[in-house]
PDB file of C-alpha atoms in Angstrom:
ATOM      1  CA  UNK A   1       0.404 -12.120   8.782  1.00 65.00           C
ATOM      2  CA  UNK A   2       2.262  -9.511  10.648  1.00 80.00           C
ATOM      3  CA  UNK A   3       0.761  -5.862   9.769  1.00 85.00           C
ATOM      4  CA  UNK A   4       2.635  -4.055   8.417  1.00 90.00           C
ATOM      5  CA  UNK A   5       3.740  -0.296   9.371  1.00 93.00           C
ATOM      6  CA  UNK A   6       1.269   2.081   7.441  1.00 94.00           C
ATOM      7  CA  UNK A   7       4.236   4.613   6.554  1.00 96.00           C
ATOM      8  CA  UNK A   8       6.346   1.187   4.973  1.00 96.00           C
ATOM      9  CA  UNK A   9       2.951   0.259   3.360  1.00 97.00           C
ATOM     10  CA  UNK A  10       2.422   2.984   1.498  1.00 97.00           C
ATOM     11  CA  UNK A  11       5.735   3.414   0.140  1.00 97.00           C
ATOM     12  CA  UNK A  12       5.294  -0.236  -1.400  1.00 97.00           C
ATOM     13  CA  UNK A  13       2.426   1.192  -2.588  1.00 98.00           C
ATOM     14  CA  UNK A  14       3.919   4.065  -4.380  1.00 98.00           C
ATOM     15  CA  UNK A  15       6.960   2.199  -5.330  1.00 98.00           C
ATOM     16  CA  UNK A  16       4.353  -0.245  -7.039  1.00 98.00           C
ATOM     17  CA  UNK A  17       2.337   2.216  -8.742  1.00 98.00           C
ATOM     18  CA  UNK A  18       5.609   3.903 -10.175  1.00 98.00           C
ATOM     19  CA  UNK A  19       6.851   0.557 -11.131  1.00 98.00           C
ATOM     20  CA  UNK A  20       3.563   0.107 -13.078  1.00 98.00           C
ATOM     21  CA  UNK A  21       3.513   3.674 -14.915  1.00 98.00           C
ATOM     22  CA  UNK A  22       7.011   3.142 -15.968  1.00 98.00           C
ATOM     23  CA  UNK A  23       6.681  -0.510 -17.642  1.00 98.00           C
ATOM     24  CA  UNK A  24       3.119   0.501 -19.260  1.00 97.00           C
ATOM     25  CA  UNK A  25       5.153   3.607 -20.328  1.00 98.00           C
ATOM     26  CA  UNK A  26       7.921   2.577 -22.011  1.00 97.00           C
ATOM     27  CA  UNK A  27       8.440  -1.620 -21.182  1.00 97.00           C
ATOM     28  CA  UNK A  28      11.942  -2.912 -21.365  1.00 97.00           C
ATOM     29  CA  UNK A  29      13.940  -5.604 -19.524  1.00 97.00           C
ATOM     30  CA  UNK A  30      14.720  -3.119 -16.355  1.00 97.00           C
ATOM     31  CA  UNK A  31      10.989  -2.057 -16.158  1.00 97.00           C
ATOM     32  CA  UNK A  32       9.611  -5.544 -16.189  1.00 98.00           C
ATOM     33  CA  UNK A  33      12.281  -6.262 -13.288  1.00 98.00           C
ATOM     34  CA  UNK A  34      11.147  -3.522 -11.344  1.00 98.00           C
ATOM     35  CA  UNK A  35       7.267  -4.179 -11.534  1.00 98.00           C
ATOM     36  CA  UNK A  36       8.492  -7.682 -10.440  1.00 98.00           C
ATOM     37  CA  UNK A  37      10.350  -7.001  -7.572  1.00 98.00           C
ATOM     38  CA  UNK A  38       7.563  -4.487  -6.308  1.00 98.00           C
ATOM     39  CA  UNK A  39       4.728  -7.028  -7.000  1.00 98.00           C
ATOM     40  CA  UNK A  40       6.251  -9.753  -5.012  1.00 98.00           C
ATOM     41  CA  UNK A  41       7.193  -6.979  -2.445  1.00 97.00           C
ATOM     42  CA  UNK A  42       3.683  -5.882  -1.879  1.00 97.00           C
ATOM     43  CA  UNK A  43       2.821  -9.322  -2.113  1.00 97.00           C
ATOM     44  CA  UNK A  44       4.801 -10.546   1.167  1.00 95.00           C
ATOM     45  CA  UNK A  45       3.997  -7.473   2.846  1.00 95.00           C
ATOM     46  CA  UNK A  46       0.226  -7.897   2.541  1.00 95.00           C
ATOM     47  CA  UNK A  47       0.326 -12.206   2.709  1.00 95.00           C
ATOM     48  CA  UNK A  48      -1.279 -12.332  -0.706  1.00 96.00           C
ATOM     49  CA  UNK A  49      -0.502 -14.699  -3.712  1.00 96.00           C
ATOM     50  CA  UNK A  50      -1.864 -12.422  -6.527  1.00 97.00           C
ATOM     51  CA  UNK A  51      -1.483  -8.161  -7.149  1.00 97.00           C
ATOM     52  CA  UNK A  52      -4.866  -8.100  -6.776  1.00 97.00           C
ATOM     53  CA  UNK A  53      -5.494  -9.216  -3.698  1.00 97.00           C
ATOM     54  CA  UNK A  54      -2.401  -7.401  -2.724  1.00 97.00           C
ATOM     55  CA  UNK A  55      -4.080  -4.204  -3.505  1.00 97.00           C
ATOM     56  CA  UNK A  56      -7.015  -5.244  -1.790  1.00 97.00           C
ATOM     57  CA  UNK A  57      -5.507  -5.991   1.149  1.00 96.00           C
ATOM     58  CA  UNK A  58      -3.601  -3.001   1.054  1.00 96.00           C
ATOM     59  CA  UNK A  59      -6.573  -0.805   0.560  1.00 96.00           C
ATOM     60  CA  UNK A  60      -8.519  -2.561   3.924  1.00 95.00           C
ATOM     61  CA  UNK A  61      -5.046  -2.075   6.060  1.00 95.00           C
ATOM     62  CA  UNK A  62      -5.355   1.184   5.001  1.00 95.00           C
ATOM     63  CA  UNK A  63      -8.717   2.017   5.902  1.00 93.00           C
ATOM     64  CA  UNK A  64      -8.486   0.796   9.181  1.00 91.00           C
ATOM     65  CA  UNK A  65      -4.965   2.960   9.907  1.00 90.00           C
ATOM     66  CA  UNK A  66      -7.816   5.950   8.618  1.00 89.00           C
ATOM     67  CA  UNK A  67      -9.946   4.618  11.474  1.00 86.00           C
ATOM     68  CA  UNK A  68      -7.420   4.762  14.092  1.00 82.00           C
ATOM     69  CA  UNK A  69      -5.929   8.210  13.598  1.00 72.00           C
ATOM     70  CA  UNK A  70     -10.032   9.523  13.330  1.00 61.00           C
ATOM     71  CA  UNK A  71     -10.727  10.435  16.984  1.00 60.00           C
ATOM     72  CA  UNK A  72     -14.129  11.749  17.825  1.00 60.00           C
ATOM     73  CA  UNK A  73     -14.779  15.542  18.353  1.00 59.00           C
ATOM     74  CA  UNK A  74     -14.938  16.489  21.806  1.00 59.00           C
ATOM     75  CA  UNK A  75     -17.302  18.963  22.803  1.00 57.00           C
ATOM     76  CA  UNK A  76     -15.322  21.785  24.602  1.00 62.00           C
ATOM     77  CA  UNK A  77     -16.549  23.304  28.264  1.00 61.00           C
ATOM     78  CA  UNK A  78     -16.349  26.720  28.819  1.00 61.00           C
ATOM     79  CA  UNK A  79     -15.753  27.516  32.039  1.00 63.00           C
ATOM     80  CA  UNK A  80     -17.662  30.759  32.942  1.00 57.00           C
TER      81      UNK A  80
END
């Protein structure tokens, strides 16, 4: 699987959970088409068959983007 870009990652993400909201909302034709066309988007960004372990995956590529941008604290010398 080629990682995806974090920023592109979570605007599946968001695009997902908006999807979601909308069709548990109010569910109609358009809403159902959305939610599928974000599932299997999330899905072939993340190399997973199901939404679940498309979130899943998507929540472990996002911890380690968290890891990366952490960088240690470095102690600061004063010069005198």
């Amino acid at each position: 699987m080629i990682l995806p870009a974090e920023k592109e990652l979570r605007a599946v993400l968001a695009r997902f959970a908006q999807a979601r909201i909308d069709h548990d909302v109010r569910p109609s034709g358009c809403t159902s088409r959305l939610l599928e066309d974000a599932t299997y988007t999330l899905c072939a960004m993340t190399g997973a068959r199901t939404v679940e372990q498309a979130l899943s995956t998507a929540d472990r590529l996002l911890e380690q983007f968290a890891e990366r941008t952490v960088t240690p604290m470095k102690a600061e010398v004063l010069a005198a």
